[in-house]
């Protein structure tokens, strides 16, 4: 396996920023958009021309400005190489991009204004994320899995919706941005998911048109279940729940977790969903088991345990309920 780039190069925002007009990097490696550079208008025109061309012919995404680069996303190429060399192709594979809301409030312009607050820059951020997601679909589709690739939009930024910090961001803006990215994933033949690893307004994600909702079932199931009507509609329409029930937030939680303890927790949550009037068989047929969040901040021992717990819990559910 190849070397993995340092965190500063594969940051949550920076790895998906190359290709944006006006992208500028500071000496400390932070990035921002400078709309006052002399050629910004020309860069913006080239950005939109590339976007529209790909909308007409998705095959053009391959070597476009929206491709992930080896400098900022080395882990992706390592993943592709590793999966390609497996003796058998997986059932499916999953990619992930930073979502448009998180990207838009994670980057600023030269004046320090968050990009999502500017209508033009919000549109650019949204289309940038949509194209990065489409590019991943095109790459992961080469792995010849049994099912289409899954692409998650990582959206911790949605958690802040409704707070004083983001008071001028509207529900419609969020749903529209998410919808644009989801449409791009679907157009490429992928399955779209939204990952939020904390508490937030789940009605936004449930109304976005996504195929999968990935939530922290270990810590926040009691908040998700409050959205009864939205959940019922989402599941009725075929939406998939990815239960992030294997803890990742601290080594202590991971150490104390076992397959049996997590199965007990999940069974109790399943019963609560059933109590809303949703058939158990339908819930089970639209369920995935996942870690509550990523394992990148964990040491190897705990990361491996998280993955083993995820596998073992999924197997136990299948064996017990089938």
Short mmCIF file of C-alpha atoms in Angstrom, two decimals, residues 108-113:
data_model
loop_
_atom_site.label_atom_id
_atom_site.label_comp_id
_atom_site.label_asym_id
_atom_site.label_seq_id
_atom_site.Cartn_x
_atom_site.Cartn_y
_atom_site.Cartn_z
CA UNK A 108 -14.29 31.70 3.58
CA UNK A 109 -13.59 34.37 1.01
CA UNK A 110 -10.78 36.93 1.24
CA UNK A 111 -12.87 39.07 3.59
CA UNK A 112 -13.53 36.22 6.00
CA UNK A 113 -17.15 35.68 4.92
#
